[in-house]
């Protein structure tokens, strides 16, 4: 048998019917994650056809996109202020009850962002196919799972059949070598990869991240990298499972244990890409040459080192339009640009390690006057763990706003908004026009860059605050 990549092994294991020039393949789905935004129309389709959910035990729901992070709204002291959000939450409750789908409801102790609670509970496992009506489903690829976002119609297809029609993507191996310098994080690494590839460079491909630098990353860091694969246009991102993966899953509520774990490990250890396997394309990155990164434009590929300048690109209409929206000038230093907001959270950087890193930089310091620093844990479990460590006190005493879990300021659909024309250094994953609110100007960065900027009241280099 010829040498196979991780992706090819996953595809072969789940291909029910092979694709032909006329028809896509039929792919079996092991885990379907759903939330309140992209599922209502899918459930309506089931009702209209009089059919149920094919495999309820492989379907799992949570609330995250529209959920308020304000405690009073979340726990009912005051009504949810956004009528559209309240409606979506009610609809998911009704649909999950009607179709007997397990749901982590609004007040559930384990509720959180869908791409955080999947790994947290042990639902995300190597070798699985995982889909969700959300672009950043690629997060789960950090475990060696083939995970990707799907549209609302496809959500309906999976609910009804537990299968999906798919064309087979190509493969792109991203080899990363060299240690990450001080102050450079996994977020900076993936922003640099997207900058190199461009926002369309991964189109039609599944990225596999390889090399000693990737192997040295924690699971939290691997999830950050895979999370943003879609921002390079890729179908999915993958990292082969190893001992770091298995240690993370050990003892988690929905992960296998005992004899089942031993059988699973035997299977999981066969997944990594074989020696000699060929990718359709490859890319090499020297991580030792990287600096903290920040975006300046209106897509995640528009980034520079935090010590760099806004690029000059003559006769580039997209670039010119982006700078006009952002209120920035070609050639200006990005360092020192005043900001009004900072956001720490999202499925990219809302994990406990992200909160720890930010709190470590913030301890004994204050958020600059005039800056709103919103800190939103990725799940209620992470919130409890952070509070047990006293991280909440660090944020609150510094003047940050400590919230309940949710997608929050990553997108402007739950009440957490950036005001028109204001700048926000955000640890989320998209900086499109209006993403954080009408006229909001988003600058993507790592947790420590966002924190350093919140302290300074302007875009800052986190290395200047590190001991």
PDB file of N, CA, C and O in Angstrom, residues 402-449:
ATOM      1  N   UNK A 402     -15.126  41.514  33.281  1.00  0.00           N
ATOM      2  CA  UNK A 402     -15.134  40.046  33.347  1.00  0.00           C
ATOM      3  C   UNK A 402     -16.550  39.541  33.085  1.00  0.00           C
ATOM      4  O   UNK A 402     -17.481  39.891  33.782  1.00  0.00           O
ATOM      5  N   UNK A 403     -16.732  38.690  32.085  1.00  0.00           N
ATOM      6  CA  UNK A 403     -18.049  38.289  31.627  1.00  0.00           C
ATOM      7  C   UNK A 403     -18.315  36.784  31.751  1.00  0.00           C
ATOM      8  O   UNK A 403     -17.419  35.993  32.045  1.00  0.00           O
ATOM      9  N   UNK A 404     -19.573  36.403  31.466  1.00  0.00           N
ATOM     10  CA  UNK A 404     -19.949  35.004  31.303  1.00  0.00           C
ATOM     11  C   UNK A 404     -19.485  34.545  29.922  1.00  0.00           C
ATOM     12  O   UNK A 404     -19.123  35.355  29.064  1.00  0.00           O
ATOM     13  N   UNK A 405     -19.521  33.239  29.691  1.00  0.00           N
ATOM     14  CA  UNK A 405     -18.981  32.702  28.439  1.00  0.00           C
ATOM     15  C   UNK A 405     -19.893  32.953  27.247  1.00  0.00           C
ATOM     16  O   UNK A 405     -21.102  33.151  27.388  1.00  0.00           O
ATOM     17  N   UNK A 406     -19.299  32.936  26.051  1.00  0.00           N
ATOM     18  CA  UNK A 406     -20.041  33.107  24.809  1.00  0.00           C
ATOM     19  C   UNK A 406     -19.134  33.632  23.713  1.00  0.00           C
ATOM     20  O   UNK A 406     -17.969  33.957  23.948  1.00  0.00           O
ATOM     21  N   UNK A 407     -19.682  33.728  22.510  1.00  0.00           N
ATOM     22  CA  UNK A 407     -18.902  34.250  21.378  1.00  0.00           C
ATOM     23  C   UNK A 407     -18.628  35.744  21.521  1.00  0.00           C
ATOM     24  O   UNK A 407     -17.648  36.260  21.007  1.00  0.00           O
ATOM     25  N   UNK A 408     -19.544  36.440  22.181  1.00  0.00           N
ATOM     26  CA  UNK A 408     -19.342  37.829  22.568  1.00  0.00           C
ATOM     27  C   UNK A 408     -18.936  38.725  21.405  1.00  0.00           C
ATOM     28  O   UNK A 408     -19.523  38.692  20.338  1.00  0.00           O
ATOM     29  N   UNK A 409     -17.889  39.505  21.608  1.00  0.00           N
ATOM     30  CA  UNK A 409     -17.483  40.560  20.690  1.00  0.00           C
ATOM     31  C   UNK A 409     -16.805  40.042  19.419  1.00  0.00           C
ATOM     32  O   UNK A 409     -16.416  40.832  18.559  1.00  0.00           O
ATOM     33  N   UNK A 410     -16.689  38.736  19.283  1.00  0.00           N
ATOM     34  CA  UNK A 410     -16.162  38.190  18.024  1.00  0.00           C
ATOM     35  C   UNK A 410     -17.047  38.600  16.860  1.00  0.00           C
ATOM     36  O   UNK A 410     -16.567  38.842  15.755  1.00  0.00           O
ATOM     37  N   UNK A 411     -18.359  38.680  17.108  1.00  0.00           N
ATOM     38  CA  UNK A 411     -19.306  39.069  16.066  1.00  0.00           C
ATOM     39  C   UNK A 411     -20.457  39.843  16.697  1.00  0.00           C
ATOM     40  O   UNK A 411     -20.835  39.584  17.837  1.00  0.00           O
ATOM     41  N   UNK A 412     -20.984  40.793  15.968  1.00  0.00           N
ATOM     42  CA  UNK A 412     -21.949  41.725  16.549  1.00  0.00           C
ATOM     43  C   UNK A 412     -23.380  41.240  16.530  1.00  0.00           C
ATOM     44  O   UNK A 412     -24.236  41.881  15.922  1.00  0.00           O
ATOM     45  N   UNK A 413     -23.672  40.108  17.206  1.00  0.00           N
ATOM     46  CA  UNK A 413     -25.039  39.610  17.198  1.00  0.00           C
ATOM     47  C   UNK A 413     -25.558  39.226  18.583  1.00  0.00           C
ATOM     48  O   UNK A 413     -26.563  38.539  18.691  1.00  0.00           O
ATOM     49  N   UNK A 414     -24.876  39.665  19.634  1.00  0.00           N
ATOM     50  CA  UNK A 414     -25.295  39.296  20.986  1.00  0.00           C
ATOM     51  C   UNK A 414     -25.299  40.487  21.946  1.00  0.00           C
ATOM     52  O   UNK A 414     -25.470  40.303  23.149  1.00  0.00           O
ATOM     53  N   UNK A 415     -25.089  41.666  21.427  1.00  0.00           N
ATOM     54  CA  UNK A 415     -25.105  42.861  22.257  1.00  0.00           C
ATOM     55  C   UNK A 415     -23.737  43.392  22.639  1.00  0.00           C
ATOM     56  O   UNK A 415     -23.626  44.534  23.100  1.00  0.00           O
ATOM     57  N   UNK A 416     -22.680  42.588  22.460  1.00  0.00           N
ATOM     58  CA  UNK A 416     -21.314  43.037  22.758  1.00  0.00           C
ATOM     59  C   UNK A 416     -20.735  43.648  21.483  1.00  0.00           C
ATOM     60  O   UNK A 416     -20.284  42.925  20.590  1.00  0.00           O
ATOM     61  N   UNK A 417     -20.744  44.964  21.406  1.00  0.00           N
ATOM     62  CA  UNK A 417     -20.407  45.655  20.167  1.00  0.00           C
ATOM     63  C   UNK A 417     -19.293  46.680  20.351  1.00  0.00           C
ATOM     64  O   UNK A 417     -19.132  47.250  21.432  1.00  0.00           O
ATOM     65  N   UNK A 418     -18.568  46.912  19.281  1.00  0.00           N
ATOM     66  CA  UNK A 418     -17.609  48.009  19.190  1.00  0.00           C
ATOM     67  C   UNK A 418     -18.335  49.166  18.497  1.00  0.00           C
ATOM     68  O   UNK A 418     -19.020  48.960  17.494  1.00  0.00           O
ATOM     69  N   UNK A 419     -18.200  50.367  19.038  1.00  0.00           N
ATOM     70  CA  UNK A 419     -18.912  51.512  18.468  1.00  0.00           C
ATOM     71  C   UNK A 419     -18.323  51.912  17.111  1.00  0.00           C
ATOM     72  O   UNK A 419     -17.157  51.630  16.806  1.00  0.00           O
ATOM     73  N   UNK A 420     -19.127  52.585  16.312  1.00  0.00           N
ATOM     74  CA  UNK A 420     -18.738  52.971  14.964  1.00  0.00           C
ATOM     75  C   UNK A 420     -17.479  53.839  14.983  1.00  0.00           C
ATOM     76  O   UNK A 420     -17.384  54.813  15.725  1.00  0.00           O
ATOM     77  N   UNK A 421     -16.510  53.449  14.159  1.00  0.00           N
ATOM     78  CA  UNK A 421     -15.275  54.212  14.026  1.00  0.00           C
ATOM     79  C   UNK A 421     -14.222  53.906  15.072  1.00  0.00           C
ATOM     80  O   UNK A 421     -13.090  54.368  14.957  1.00  0.00           O
ATOM     81  N   UNK A 422     -14.575  53.114  16.087  1.00  0.00           N
ATOM     82  CA  UNK A 422     -13.627  52.806  17.162  1.00  0.00           C
ATOM     83  C   UNK A 422     -12.725  51.640  16.765  1.00  0.00           C
ATOM     84  O   UNK A 422     -13.095  50.780  15.963  1.00  0.00           O
ATOM     85  N   UNK A 423     -11.525  51.613  17.359  1.00  0.00           N
ATOM     86  CA  UNK A 423     -10.563  50.549  17.114  1.00  0.00           C
ATOM     87  C   UNK A 423     -10.607  49.527  18.247  1.00  0.00           C
ATOM     88  O   UNK A 423     -10.644  49.899  19.424  1.00  0.00           O
ATOM     89  N   UNK A 424     -10.560  48.248  17.865  1.00  0.00           N
ATOM     90  CA  UNK A 424     -10.546  47.166  18.854  1.00  0.00           C
ATOM     91  C   UNK A 424      -9.442  46.186  18.508  1.00  0.00           C
ATOM     92  O   UNK A 424      -9.431  45.605  17.416  1.00  0.00           O
ATOM     93  N   UNK A 425      -8.509  45.970  19.446  1.00  0.00           N
ATOM     94  CA  UNK A 425      -7.524  44.897  19.302  1.00  0.00           C
ATOM     95  C   UNK A 425      -8.189  43.638  19.837  1.00  0.00           C
ATOM     96  O   UNK A 425      -8.532  43.554  21.011  1.00  0.00           O
ATOM     97  N   UNK A 426      -8.398  42.676  18.956  1.00  0.00           N
ATOM     98  CA  UNK A 426      -9.242  41.527  19.256  1.00  0.00           C
ATOM     99  C   UNK A 426      -8.505  40.205  19.074  1.00  0.00           C
ATOM    100  O   UNK A 426      -7.756  40.031  18.110  1.00  0.00           O
ATOM    101  N   UNK A 427      -8.752  39.273  19.975  1.00  0.00           N
ATOM    102  CA  UNK A 427      -8.135  37.943  19.873  1.00  0.00           C
ATOM    103  C   UNK A 427      -8.998  36.984  19.070  1.00  0.00           C
ATOM    104  O   UNK A 427      -8.754  35.777  19.073  1.00  0.00           O
ATOM    105  N   UNK A 428      -9.998  37.503  18.372  1.00  0.00           N
ATOM    106  CA  UNK A 428     -10.889  36.661  17.582  1.00  0.00           C
ATOM    107  C   UNK A 428     -10.246  36.310  16.242  1.00  0.00           C
ATOM    108  O   UNK A 428      -9.021  36.363  16.102  1.00  0.00           O
ATOM    109  N   UNK A 429     -11.046  35.970  15.236  1.00  0.00           N
ATOM    110  CA  UNK A 429     -10.496  35.382  14.024  1.00  0.00           C
ATOM    111  C   UNK A 429     -10.842  36.111  12.729  1.00  0.00           C
ATOM    112  O   UNK A 429     -10.325  35.766  11.677  1.00  0.00           O
ATOM    113  N   UNK A 430     -11.735  37.097  12.793  1.00  0.00           N
ATOM    114  CA  UNK A 430     -12.124  37.806  11.577  1.00  0.00           C
ATOM    115  C   UNK A 430     -12.171  39.307  11.811  1.00  0.00           C
ATOM    116  O   UNK A 430     -12.654  39.754  12.850  1.00  0.00           O
ATOM    117  N   UNK A 431     -11.686  40.051  10.836  1.00  0.00           N
ATOM    118  CA  UNK A 431     -11.641  41.515  10.922  1.00  0.00           C
ATOM    119  C   UNK A 431     -12.371  42.158   9.756  1.00  0.00           C
ATOM    120  O   UNK A 431     -12.019  43.232   9.289  1.00  0.00           O
ATOM    121  N   UNK A 432     -13.420  41.467   9.279  1.00  0.00           N
ATOM    122  CA  UNK A 432     -14.195  41.988   8.160  1.00  0.00           C
ATOM    123  C   UNK A 432     -14.895  43.290   8.540  1.00  0.00           C
ATOM    124  O   UNK A 432     -15.137  43.560   9.721  1.00  0.00           O
ATOM    125  N   UNK A 433     -15.273  44.063   7.548  1.00  0.00           N
ATOM    126  CA  UNK A 433     -16.025  45.284   7.802  1.00  0.00           C
ATOM    127  C   UNK A 433     -17.307  44.962   8.574  1.00  0.00           C
ATOM    128  O   UNK A 433     -18.077  44.089   8.183  1.00  0.00           O
ATOM    129  N   UNK A 434     -17.515  45.659   9.688  1.00  0.00           N
ATOM    130  CA  UNK A 434     -18.736  45.489  10.470  1.00  0.00           C
ATOM    131  C   UNK A 434     -18.815  44.227  11.292  1.00  0.00           C
ATOM    132  O   UNK A 434     -19.846  43.958  11.916  1.00  0.00           O
ATOM    133  N   UNK A 435     -17.771  43.434  11.343  1.00  0.00           N
ATOM    134  CA  UNK A 435     -17.805  42.161  12.069  1.00  0.00           C
ATOM    135  C   UNK A 435     -18.153  42.360  13.549  1.00  0.00           C
ATOM    136  O   UNK A 435     -18.911  41.601  14.137  1.00  0.00           O
ATOM    137  N   UNK A 436     -17.579  43.390  14.156  1.00  0.00           N
ATOM    138  CA  UNK A 436     -17.813  43.628  15.592  1.00  0.00           C
ATOM    139  C   UNK A 436     -18.832  44.739  15.835  1.00  0.00           C
ATOM    140  O   UNK A 436     -19.003  45.177  16.969  1.00  0.00           O
ATOM    141  N   UNK A 437     -19.532  45.134  14.800  1.00  0.00           N
ATOM    142  CA  UNK A 437     -20.504  46.212  14.891  1.00  0.00           C
ATOM    143  C   UNK A 437     -20.359  47.131  13.688  1.00  0.00           C
ATOM    144  O   UNK A 437     -19.291  47.184  13.050  1.00  0.00           O
ATOM    145  N   UNK A 438     -21.398  47.851  13.369  1.00  0.00           N
ATOM    146  CA  UNK A 438     -21.382  48.742  12.204  1.00  0.00           C
ATOM    147  C   UNK A 438     -20.251  49.765  12.346  1.00  0.00           C
ATOM    148  O   UNK A 438     -20.172  50.498  13.335  1.00  0.00           O
ATOM    149  N   UNK A 439     -19.352  49.771  11.380  1.00  0.00           N
ATOM    150  CA  UNK A 439     -18.248  50.734  11.382  1.00  0.00           C
ATOM    151  C   UNK A 439     -17.114  50.398  12.332  1.00  0.00           C
ATOM    152  O   UNK A 439     -16.148  51.173  12.429  1.00  0.00           O
ATOM    153  N   UNK A 440     -17.185  49.254  13.000  1.00  0.00           N
ATOM    154  CA  UNK A 440     -16.121  48.860  13.939  1.00  0.00           C
ATOM    155  C   UNK A 440     -14.843  48.542  13.184  1.00  0.00           C
ATOM    156  O   UNK A 440     -14.869  47.971  12.090  1.00  0.00           O
ATOM    157  N   UNK A 441     -13.710  48.913  13.762  1.00  0.00           N
ATOM    158  CA  UNK A 441     -12.402  48.687  13.155  1.00  0.00           C
ATOM    159  C   UNK A 441     -11.639  47.663  13.989  1.00  0.00           C
ATOM    160  O   UNK A 441     -11.181  47.954  15.095  1.00  0.00           O
ATOM    161  N   UNK A 442     -11.505  46.458  13.441  1.00  0.00           N
ATOM    162  CA  UNK A 442     -10.941  45.324  14.172  1.00  0.00           C
ATOM    163  C   UNK A 442      -9.496  45.083  13.791  1.00  0.00           C
ATOM    164  O   UNK A 442      -9.161  45.024  12.605  1.00  0.00           O
ATOM    165  N   UNK A 443      -8.638  44.881  14.803  1.00  0.00           N
ATOM    166  CA  UNK A 443      -7.231  44.550  14.597  1.00  0.00           C
ATOM    167  C   UNK A 443      -6.971  43.231  15.326  1.00  0.00           C
ATOM    168  O   UNK A 443      -7.014  43.169  16.556  1.00  0.00           O
ATOM    169  N   UNK A 444      -6.740  42.154  14.572  1.00  0.00           N
ATOM    170  CA  UNK A 444      -6.552  40.833  15.166  1.00  0.00           C
ATOM    171  C   UNK A 444      -5.146  40.681  15.730  1.00  0.00           C
ATOM    172  O   UNK A 444      -4.159  41.075  15.089  1.00  0.00           O
ATOM    173  N   UNK A 445      -5.061  40.083  16.911  1.00  0.00           N
ATOM    174  CA  UNK A 445      -3.764  39.900  17.561  1.00  0.00           C
ATOM    175  C   UNK A 445      -3.872  38.804  18.607  1.00  0.00           C
ATOM    176  O   UNK A 445      -4.942  38.230  18.844  1.00  0.00           O
ATOM    177  N   UNK A 446      -2.768  38.521  19.255  1.00  0.00           N
ATOM    178  CA  UNK A 446      -2.716  37.492  20.294  1.00  0.00           C
ATOM    179  C   UNK A 446      -3.256  38.030  21.610  1.00  0.00           C
ATOM    180  O   UNK A 446      -3.392  39.255  21.796  1.00  0.00           O
ATOM    181  N   UNK A 447      -3.531  37.141  22.577  1.00  0.00           N
ATOM    182  CA  UNK A 447      -3.977  37.604  23.899  1.00  0.00           C
ATOM    183  C   UNK A 447      -3.009  38.574  24.574  1.00  0.00           C
ATOM    184  O   UNK A 447      -3.443  39.545  25.197  1.00  0.00           O
ATOM    185  N   UNK A 448      -1.698  38.329  24.442  1.00  0.00           N
ATOM    186  CA  UNK A 448      -0.765  39.227  25.141  1.00  0.00           C
ATOM    187  C   UNK A 448      -0.602  40.551  24.404  1.00  0.00           C
ATOM    188  O   UNK A 448      -0.394  41.589  25.032  1.00  0.00           O
ATOM    189  N   UNK A 449      -0.745  40.541  23.082  1.00  0.00           N
ATOM    190  CA  UNK A 449      -0.703  41.813  22.348  1.00  0.00           C
ATOM    191  C   UNK A 449      -1.954  42.632  22.649  1.00  0.00           C
ATOM    192  O   UNK A 449      -1.879  43.860  22.835  1.00  0.00           O
TER     193      UNK A 449
END
